[in-house]
PDB file of C-alpha atoms in Angstrom:
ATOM      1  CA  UNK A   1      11.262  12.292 -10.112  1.00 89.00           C
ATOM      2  CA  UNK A   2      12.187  14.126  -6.782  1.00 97.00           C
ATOM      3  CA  UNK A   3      14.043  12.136  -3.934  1.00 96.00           C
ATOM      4  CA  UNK A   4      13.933  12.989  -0.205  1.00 96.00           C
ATOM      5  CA  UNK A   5      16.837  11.915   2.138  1.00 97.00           C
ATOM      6  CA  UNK A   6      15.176  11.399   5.875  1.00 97.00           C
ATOM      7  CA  UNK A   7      17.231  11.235   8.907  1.00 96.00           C
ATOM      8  CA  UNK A   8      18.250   8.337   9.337  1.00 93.00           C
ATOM      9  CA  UNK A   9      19.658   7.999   5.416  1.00 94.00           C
ATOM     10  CA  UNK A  10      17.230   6.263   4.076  1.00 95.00           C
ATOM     11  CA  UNK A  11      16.639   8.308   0.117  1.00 97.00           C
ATOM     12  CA  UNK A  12      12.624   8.136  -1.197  1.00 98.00           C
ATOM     13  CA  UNK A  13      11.872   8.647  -4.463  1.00 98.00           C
ATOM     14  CA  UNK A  14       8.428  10.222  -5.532  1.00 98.00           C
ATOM     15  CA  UNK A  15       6.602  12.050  -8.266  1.00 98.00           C
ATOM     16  CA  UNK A  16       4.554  15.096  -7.456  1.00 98.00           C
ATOM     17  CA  UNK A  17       1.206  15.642  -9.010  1.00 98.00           C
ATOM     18  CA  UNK A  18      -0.990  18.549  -8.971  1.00 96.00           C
ATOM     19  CA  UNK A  19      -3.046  19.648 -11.306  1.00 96.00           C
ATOM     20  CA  UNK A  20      -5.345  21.428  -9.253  1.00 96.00           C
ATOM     21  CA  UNK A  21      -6.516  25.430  -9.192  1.00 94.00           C
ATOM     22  CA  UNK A  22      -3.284  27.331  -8.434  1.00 92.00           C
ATOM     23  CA  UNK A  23      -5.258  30.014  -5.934  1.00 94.00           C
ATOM     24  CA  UNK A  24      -6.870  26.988  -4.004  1.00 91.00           C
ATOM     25  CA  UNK A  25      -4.866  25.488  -0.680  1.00 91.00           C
ATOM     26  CA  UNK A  26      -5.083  21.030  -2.328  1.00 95.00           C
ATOM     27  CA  UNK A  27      -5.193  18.801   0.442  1.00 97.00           C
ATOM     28  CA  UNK A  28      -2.160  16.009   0.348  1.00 98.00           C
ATOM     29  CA  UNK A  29      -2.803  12.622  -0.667  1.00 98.00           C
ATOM     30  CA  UNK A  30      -0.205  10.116   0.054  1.00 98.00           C
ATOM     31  CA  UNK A  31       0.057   6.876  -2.385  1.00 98.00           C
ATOM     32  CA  UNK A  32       1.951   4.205  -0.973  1.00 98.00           C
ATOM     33  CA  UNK A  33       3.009   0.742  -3.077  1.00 97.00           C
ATOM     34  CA  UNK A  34       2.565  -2.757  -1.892  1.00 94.00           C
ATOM     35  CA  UNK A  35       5.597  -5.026  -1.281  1.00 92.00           C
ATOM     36  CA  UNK A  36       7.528  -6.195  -4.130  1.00 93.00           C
ATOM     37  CA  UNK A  37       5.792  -3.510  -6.416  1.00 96.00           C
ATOM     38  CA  UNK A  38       6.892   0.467  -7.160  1.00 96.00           C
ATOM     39  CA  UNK A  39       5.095   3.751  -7.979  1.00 97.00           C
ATOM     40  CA  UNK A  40       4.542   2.759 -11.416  1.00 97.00           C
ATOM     41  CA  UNK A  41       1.825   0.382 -10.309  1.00 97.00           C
ATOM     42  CA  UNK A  42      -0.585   3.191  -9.624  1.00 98.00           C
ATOM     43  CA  UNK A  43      -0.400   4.380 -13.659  1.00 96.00           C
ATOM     44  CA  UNK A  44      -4.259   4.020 -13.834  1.00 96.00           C
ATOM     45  CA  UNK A  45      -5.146   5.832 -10.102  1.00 98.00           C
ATOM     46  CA  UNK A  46      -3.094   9.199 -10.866  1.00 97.00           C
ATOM     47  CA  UNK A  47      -4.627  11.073 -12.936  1.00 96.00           C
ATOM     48  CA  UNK A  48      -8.064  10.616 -11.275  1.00 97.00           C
ATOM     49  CA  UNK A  49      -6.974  12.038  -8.141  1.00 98.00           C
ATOM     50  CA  UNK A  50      -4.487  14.891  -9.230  1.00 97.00           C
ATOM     51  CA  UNK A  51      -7.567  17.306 -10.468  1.00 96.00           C
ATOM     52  CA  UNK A  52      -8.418  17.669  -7.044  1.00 96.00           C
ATOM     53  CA  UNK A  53      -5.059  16.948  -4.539  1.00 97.00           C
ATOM     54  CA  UNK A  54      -1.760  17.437  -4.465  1.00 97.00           C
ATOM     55  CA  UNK A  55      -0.564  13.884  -4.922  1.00 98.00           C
ATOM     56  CA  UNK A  56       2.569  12.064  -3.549  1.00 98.00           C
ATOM     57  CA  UNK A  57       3.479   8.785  -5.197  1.00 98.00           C
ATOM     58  CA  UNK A  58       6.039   7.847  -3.532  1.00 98.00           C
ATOM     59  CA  UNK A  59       8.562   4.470  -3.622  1.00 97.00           C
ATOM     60  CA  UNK A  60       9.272   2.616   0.065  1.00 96.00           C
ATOM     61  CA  UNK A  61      12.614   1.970   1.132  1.00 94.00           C
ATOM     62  CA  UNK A  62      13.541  -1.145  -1.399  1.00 94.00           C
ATOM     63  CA  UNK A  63      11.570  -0.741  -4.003  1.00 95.00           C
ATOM     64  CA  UNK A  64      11.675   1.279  -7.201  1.00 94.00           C
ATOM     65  CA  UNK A  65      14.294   4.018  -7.231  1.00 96.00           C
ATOM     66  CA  UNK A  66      14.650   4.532  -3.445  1.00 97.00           C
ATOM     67  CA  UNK A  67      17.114   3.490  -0.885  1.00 95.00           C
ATOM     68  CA  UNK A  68      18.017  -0.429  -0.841  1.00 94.00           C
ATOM     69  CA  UNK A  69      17.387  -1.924   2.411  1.00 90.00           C
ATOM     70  CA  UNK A  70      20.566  -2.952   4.226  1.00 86.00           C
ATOM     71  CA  UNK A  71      21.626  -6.910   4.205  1.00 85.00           C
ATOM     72  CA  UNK A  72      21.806  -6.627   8.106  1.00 87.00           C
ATOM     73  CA  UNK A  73      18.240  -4.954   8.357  1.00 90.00           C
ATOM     74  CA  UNK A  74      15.833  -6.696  10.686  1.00 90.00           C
ATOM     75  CA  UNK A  75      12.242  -6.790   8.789  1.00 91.00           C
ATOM     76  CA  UNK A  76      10.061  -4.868  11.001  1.00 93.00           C
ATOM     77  CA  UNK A  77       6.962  -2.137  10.528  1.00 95.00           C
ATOM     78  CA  UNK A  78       7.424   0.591  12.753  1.00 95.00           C
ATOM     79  CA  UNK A  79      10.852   1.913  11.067  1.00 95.00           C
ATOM     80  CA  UNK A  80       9.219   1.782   7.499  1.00 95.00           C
ATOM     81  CA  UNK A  81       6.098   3.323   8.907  1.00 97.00           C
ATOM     82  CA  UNK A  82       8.566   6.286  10.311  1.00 97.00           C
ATOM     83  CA  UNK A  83       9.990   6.588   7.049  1.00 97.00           C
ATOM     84  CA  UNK A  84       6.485   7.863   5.844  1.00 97.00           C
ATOM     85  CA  UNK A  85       6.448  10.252   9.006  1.00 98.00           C
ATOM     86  CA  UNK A  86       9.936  11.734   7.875  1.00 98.00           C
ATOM     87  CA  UNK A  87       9.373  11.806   4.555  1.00 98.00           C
ATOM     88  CA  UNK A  88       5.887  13.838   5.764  1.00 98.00           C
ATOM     89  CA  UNK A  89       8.291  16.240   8.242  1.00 98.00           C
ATOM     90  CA  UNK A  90      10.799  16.896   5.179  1.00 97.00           C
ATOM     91  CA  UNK A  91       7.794  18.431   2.856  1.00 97.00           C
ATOM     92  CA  UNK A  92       6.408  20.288   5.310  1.00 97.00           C
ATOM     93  CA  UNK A  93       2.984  18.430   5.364  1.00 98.00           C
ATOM     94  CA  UNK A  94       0.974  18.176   8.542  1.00 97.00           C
ATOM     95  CA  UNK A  95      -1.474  15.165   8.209  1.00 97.00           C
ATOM     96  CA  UNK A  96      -2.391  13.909   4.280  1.00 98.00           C
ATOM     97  CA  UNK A  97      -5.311  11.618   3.201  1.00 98.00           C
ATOM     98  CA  UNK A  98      -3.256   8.427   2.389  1.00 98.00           C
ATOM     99  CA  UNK A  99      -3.817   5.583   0.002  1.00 98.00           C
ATOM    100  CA  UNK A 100      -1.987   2.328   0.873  1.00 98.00           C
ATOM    101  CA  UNK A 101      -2.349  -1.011  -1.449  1.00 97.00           C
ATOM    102  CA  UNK A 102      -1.640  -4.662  -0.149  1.00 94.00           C
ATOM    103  CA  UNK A 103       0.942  -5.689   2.280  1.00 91.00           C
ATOM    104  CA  UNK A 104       1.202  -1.528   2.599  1.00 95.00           C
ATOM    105  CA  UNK A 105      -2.171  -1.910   4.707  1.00 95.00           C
ATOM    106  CA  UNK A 106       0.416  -3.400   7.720  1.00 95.00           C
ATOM    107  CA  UNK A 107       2.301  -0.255   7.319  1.00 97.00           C
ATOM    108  CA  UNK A 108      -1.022   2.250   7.484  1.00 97.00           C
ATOM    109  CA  UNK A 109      -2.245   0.145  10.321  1.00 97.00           C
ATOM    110  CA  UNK A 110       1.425   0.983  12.091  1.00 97.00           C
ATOM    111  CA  UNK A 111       1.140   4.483  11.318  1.00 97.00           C
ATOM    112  CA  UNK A 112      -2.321   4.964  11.780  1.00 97.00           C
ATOM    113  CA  UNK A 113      -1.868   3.662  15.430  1.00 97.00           C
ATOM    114  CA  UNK A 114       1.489   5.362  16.038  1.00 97.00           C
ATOM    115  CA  UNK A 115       0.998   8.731  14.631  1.00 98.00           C
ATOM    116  CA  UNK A 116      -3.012   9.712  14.521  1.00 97.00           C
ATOM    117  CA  UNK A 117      -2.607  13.202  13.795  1.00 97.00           C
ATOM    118  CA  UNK A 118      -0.676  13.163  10.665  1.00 98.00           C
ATOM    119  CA  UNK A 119      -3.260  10.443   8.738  1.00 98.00           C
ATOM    120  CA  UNK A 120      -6.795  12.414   7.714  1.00 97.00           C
ATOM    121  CA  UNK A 121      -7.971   9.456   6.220  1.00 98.00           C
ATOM    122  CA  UNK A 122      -6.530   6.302   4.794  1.00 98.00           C
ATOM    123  CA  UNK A 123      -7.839   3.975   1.554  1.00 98.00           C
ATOM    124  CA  UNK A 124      -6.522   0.393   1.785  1.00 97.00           C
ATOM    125  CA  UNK A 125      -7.212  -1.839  -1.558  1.00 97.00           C
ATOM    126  CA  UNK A 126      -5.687  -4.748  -0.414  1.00 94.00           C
ATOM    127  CA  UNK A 127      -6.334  -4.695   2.863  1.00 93.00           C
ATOM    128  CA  UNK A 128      -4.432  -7.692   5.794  1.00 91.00           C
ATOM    129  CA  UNK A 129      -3.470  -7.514   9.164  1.00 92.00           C
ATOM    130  CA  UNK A 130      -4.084 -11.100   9.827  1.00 91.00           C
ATOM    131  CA  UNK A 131      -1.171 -12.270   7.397  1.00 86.00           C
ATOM    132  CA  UNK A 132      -0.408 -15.851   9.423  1.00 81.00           C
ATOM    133  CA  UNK A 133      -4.629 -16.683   8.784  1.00 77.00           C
ATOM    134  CA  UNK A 134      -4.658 -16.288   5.334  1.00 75.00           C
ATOM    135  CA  UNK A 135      -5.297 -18.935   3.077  1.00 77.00           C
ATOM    136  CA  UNK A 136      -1.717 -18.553   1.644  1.00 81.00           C
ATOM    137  CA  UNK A 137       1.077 -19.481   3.524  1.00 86.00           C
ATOM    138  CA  UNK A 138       3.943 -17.180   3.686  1.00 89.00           C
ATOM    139  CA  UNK A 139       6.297 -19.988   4.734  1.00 92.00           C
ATOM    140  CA  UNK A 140       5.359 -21.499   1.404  1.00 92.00           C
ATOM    141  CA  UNK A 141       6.188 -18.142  -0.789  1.00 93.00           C
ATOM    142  CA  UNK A 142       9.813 -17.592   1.339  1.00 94.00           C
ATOM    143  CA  UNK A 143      10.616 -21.406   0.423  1.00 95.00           C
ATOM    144  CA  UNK A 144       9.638 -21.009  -3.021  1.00 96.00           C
ATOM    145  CA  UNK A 145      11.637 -17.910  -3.368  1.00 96.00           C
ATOM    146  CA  UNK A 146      14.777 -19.583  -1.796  1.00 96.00           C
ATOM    147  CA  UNK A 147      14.507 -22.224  -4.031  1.00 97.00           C
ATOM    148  CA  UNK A 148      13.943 -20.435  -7.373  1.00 97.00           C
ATOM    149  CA  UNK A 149      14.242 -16.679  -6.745  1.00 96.00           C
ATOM    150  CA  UNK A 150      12.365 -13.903  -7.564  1.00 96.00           C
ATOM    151  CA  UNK A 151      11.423 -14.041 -10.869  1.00 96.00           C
ATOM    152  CA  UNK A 152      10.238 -17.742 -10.800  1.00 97.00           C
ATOM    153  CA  UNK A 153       8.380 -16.564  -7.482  1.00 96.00           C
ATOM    154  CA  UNK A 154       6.200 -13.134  -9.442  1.00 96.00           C
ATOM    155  CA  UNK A 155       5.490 -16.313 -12.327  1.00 95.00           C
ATOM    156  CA  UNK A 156       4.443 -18.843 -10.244  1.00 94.00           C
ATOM    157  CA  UNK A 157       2.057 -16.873  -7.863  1.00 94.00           C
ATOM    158  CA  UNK A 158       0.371 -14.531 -10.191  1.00 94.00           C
ATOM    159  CA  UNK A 159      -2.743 -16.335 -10.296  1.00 90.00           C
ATOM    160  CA  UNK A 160      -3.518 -14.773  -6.898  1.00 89.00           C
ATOM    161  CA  UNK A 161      -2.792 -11.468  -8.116  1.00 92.00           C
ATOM    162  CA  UNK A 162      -4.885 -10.904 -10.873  1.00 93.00           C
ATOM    163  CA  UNK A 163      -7.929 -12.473 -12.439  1.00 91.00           C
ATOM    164  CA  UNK A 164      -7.475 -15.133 -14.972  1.00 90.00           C
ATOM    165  CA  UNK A 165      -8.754 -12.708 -17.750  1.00 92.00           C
ATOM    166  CA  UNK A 166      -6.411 -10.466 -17.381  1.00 93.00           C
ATOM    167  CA  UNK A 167      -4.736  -8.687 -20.103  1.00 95.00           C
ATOM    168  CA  UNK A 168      -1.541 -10.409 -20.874  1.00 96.00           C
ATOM    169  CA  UNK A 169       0.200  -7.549 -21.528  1.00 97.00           C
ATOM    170  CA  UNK A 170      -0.319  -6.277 -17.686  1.00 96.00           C
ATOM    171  CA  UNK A 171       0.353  -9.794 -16.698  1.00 96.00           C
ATOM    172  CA  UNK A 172       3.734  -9.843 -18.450  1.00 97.00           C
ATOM    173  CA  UNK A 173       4.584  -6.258 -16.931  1.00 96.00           C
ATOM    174  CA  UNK A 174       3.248  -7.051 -13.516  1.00 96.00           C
ATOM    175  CA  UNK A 175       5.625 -10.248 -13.750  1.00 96.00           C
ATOM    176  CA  UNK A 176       8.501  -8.162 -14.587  1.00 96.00           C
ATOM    177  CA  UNK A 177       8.250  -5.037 -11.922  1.00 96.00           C
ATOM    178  CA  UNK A 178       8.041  -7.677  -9.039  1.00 96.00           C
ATOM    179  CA  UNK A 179      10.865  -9.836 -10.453  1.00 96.00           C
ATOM    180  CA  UNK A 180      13.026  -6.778 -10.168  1.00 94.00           C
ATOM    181  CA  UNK A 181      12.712  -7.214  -6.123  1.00 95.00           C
ATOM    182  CA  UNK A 182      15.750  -8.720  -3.916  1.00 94.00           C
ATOM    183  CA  UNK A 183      15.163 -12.015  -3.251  1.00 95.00           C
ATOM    184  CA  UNK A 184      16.705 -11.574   0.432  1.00 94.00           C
ATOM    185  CA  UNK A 185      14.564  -8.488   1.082  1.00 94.00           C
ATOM    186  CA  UNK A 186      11.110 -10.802  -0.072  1.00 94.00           C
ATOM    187  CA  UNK A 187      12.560 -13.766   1.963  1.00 95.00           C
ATOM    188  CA  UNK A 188      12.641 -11.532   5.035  1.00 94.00           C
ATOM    189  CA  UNK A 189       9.426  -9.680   4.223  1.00 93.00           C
ATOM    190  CA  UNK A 190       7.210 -13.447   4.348  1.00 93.00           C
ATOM    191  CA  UNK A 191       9.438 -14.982   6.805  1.00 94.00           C
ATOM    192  CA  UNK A 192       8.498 -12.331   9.075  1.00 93.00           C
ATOM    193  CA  UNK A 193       4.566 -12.441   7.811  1.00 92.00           C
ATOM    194  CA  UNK A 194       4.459 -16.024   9.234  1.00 91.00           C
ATOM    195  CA  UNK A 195       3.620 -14.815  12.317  1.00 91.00           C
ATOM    196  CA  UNK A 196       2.283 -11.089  11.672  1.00 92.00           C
ATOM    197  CA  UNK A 197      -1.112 -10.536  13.426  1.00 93.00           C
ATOM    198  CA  UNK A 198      -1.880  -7.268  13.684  1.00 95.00           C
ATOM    199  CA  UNK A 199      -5.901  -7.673  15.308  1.00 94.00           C
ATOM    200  CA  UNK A 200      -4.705  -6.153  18.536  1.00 94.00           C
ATOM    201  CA  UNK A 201      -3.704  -2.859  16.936  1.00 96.00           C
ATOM    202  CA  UNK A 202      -7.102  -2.354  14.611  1.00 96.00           C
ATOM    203  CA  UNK A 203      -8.775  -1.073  17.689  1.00 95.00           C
ATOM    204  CA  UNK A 204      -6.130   1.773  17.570  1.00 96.00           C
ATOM    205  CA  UNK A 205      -6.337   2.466  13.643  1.00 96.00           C
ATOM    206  CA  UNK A 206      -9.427   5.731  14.593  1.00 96.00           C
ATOM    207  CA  UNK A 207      -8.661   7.800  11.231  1.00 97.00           C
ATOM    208  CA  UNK A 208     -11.842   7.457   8.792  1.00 97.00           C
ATOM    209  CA  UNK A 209     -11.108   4.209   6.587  1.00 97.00           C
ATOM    210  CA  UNK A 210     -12.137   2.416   3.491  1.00 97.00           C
ATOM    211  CA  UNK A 211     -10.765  -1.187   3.127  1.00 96.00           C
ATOM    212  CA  UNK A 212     -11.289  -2.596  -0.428  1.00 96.00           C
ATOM    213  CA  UNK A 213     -11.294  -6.479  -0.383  1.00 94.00           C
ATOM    214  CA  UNK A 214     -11.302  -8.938  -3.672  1.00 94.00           C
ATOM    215  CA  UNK A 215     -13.913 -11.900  -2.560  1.00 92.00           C
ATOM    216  CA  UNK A 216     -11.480 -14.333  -3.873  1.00 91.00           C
ATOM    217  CA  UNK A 217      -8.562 -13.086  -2.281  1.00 90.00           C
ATOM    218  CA  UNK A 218      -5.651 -15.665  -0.341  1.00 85.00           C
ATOM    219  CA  UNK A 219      -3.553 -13.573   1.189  1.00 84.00           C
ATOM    220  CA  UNK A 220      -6.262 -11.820   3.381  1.00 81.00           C
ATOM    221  CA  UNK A 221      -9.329 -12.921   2.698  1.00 80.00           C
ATOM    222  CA  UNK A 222     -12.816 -10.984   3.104  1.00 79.00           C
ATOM    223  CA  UNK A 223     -13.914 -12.684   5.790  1.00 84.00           C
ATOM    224  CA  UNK A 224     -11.139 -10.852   8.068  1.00 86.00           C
ATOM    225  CA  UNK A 225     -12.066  -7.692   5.819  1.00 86.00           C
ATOM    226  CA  UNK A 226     -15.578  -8.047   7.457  1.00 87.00           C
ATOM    227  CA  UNK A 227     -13.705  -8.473  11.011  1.00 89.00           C
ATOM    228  CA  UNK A 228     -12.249  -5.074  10.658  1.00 91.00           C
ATOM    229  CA  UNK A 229     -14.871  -3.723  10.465  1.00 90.00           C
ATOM    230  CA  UNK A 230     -15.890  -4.571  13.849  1.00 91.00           C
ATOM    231  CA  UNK A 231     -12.369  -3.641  15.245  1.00 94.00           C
ATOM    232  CA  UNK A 232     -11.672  -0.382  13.739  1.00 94.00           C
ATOM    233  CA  UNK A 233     -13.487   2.458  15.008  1.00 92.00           C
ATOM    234  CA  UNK A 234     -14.263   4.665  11.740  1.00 94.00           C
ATOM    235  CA  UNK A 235     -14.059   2.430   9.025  1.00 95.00           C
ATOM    236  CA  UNK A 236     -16.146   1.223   5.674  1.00 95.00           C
ATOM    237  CA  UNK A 237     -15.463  -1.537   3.257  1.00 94.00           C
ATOM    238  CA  UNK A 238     -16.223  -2.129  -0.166  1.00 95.00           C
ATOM    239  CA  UNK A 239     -15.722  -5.962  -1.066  1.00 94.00           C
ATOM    240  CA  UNK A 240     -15.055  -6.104  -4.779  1.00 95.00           C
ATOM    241  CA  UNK A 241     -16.584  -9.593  -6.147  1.00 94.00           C
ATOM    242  CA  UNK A 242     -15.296 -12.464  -7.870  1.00 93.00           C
ATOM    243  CA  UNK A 243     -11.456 -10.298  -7.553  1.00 94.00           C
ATOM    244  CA  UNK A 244      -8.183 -11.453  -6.122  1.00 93.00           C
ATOM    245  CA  UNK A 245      -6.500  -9.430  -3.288  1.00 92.00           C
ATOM    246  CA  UNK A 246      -4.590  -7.010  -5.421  1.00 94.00           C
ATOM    247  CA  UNK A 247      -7.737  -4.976  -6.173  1.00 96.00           C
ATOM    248  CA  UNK A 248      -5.869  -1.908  -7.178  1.00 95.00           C
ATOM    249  CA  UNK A 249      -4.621  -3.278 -10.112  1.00 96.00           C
ATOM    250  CA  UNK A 250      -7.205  -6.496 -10.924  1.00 94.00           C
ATOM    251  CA  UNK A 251     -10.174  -3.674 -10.844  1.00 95.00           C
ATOM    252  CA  UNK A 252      -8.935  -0.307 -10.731  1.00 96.00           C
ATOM    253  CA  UNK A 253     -11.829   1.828 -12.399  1.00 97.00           C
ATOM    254  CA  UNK A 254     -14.326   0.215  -9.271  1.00 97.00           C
ATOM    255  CA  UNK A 255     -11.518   0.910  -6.410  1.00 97.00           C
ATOM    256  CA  UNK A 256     -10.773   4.271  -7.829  1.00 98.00           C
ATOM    257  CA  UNK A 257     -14.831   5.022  -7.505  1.00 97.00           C
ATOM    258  CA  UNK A 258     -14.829   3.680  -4.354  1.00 97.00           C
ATOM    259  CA  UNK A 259     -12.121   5.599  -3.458  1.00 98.00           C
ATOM    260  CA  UNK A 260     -13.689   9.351  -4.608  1.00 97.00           C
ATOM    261  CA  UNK A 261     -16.487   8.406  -2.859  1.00 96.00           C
ATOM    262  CA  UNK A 262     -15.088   7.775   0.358  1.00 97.00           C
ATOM    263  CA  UNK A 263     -12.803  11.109   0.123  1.00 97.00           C
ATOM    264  CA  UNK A 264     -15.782  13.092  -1.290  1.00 94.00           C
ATOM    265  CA  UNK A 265     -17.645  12.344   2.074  1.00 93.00           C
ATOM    266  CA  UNK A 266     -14.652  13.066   4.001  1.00 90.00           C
ATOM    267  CA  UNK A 267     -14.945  16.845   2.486  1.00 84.00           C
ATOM    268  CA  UNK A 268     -18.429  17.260   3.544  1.00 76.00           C
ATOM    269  CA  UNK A 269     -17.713  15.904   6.907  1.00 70.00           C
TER     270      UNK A 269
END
């Protein structure tokens, strides 16, 4: 593990891998967590993609083994989405190909918009912007997690997380990572995705894009998926059928082909 402090004190933690040919110049590729999850969840992606970039996997402010965020902070995108600009500045990187799961997809669309010449690309599996029209209410989730915490929250809403033939093993693990989460942070985080609609800024996202979308997903369903693709400019989406929203980890072999696909073709662009 490496950490990087940014300037305004905020500490990321992140892994480095490369694996790639020591006299060849690897392009940077960026993995960023969902909410409530860590680096760890990406155990499966890794090693496909080190062969061939230099890849950052790196944990957002209040998750994993970076910087808590502050009782007093006021949930919003655009400081998290500078985090990932700072953390960029302190390595020295340019622009990087980026690969952004879940609620993360609010964050690329922030920084896509805000800062287009440091994202080459971006892969969203899990992919919302419209998080007041999905067919789960974040109201709901903040209630439930005020009422019974964190760990009774990860239990009880599983279901929409992975499919119901999941191994129980990753079940039981995927359970336990999220129930490590502050229950004020995740309280804050869906309070503030009541009324999150993000539409207006799609038009803005212009980097090349590939949105992966479960068919059966609640939290942003494919239908909206399919809207994106109208709004934003330079995008492609792969719907993944019969899967919940958390695609990365319900089906990771078919996002992770998607996803060398999609950055193959941005090579030969």
């Amino acid at each position: 593990m490496a950490e990087v402090t940014l300037p305004n004190g905020v500490t990321l933690a992140y892994d480095l891998h490369d694996f790639t040919e020591p006299w060849r110049e690897a392009e940077p590729l960026i993995f960023i967590h969902g909410f409530s999850k860590n680096r760890k969840f990406w155990y499966e992606w890794l090693p496909e993609f080190a062969r061939d970039y230099r890849v950052y996997n790196v944990d957002m402010r209040g998750h994993g083994e970076s910087s808590p965020i502050a009782t007093e902070f006021q949930m919003s995108l655009a400081p998290i989405a500078r985090d990932i600009v700072d953390f960029l500045d302190a390595l020295k990187i340019d622009n990087a190909h980026f690969i952004m799961a879940e609620f993360a997809s609010a964050i690329a669309i922030e920084l896509a918009a805000d800062y287009p010449d440091r994202v080459r690309s971006a892969i969203i599996p899990g992919f919302g912007y419209n998080w007041r029209g999905g067919a789960v209410s974040p109201k709901a989730w903040a209630d439930l997690l005020r009422a019974k915490g964190t760990a009774a929250w990860a239990q009880e809403t599983n279901t929409h997380r992975l499919p119901a033939d999941a191994d129980p093993g990753l079940r039981a693990w995927y359970i336990a990572q999220q129930s490590r989460m502050p229950v004020d942070l995740m309280i804050k985080l869906f309070d503030y995705s009541v009324d999150l609609d993000q539409t207006d800024r799609l038009q803005h996202f212009k980097a090349p894009a590939l949105i992966i979308s479960g068919t059966n997903a609640k939290q942003a369903t494919a239908d909206s998926a399919r809207r994106a693709l109208e709004l934003m400019p330079n995008c492609k989406a792969v719907l993944m059928e019969g899967m919940p929203f958390n695609v990365m980890t319900a089906c990771p072999q078919a996002c992770i082909a998607a996803a060398k696909d999609f950055l193959k073709a941005q090579r030969a662009a």
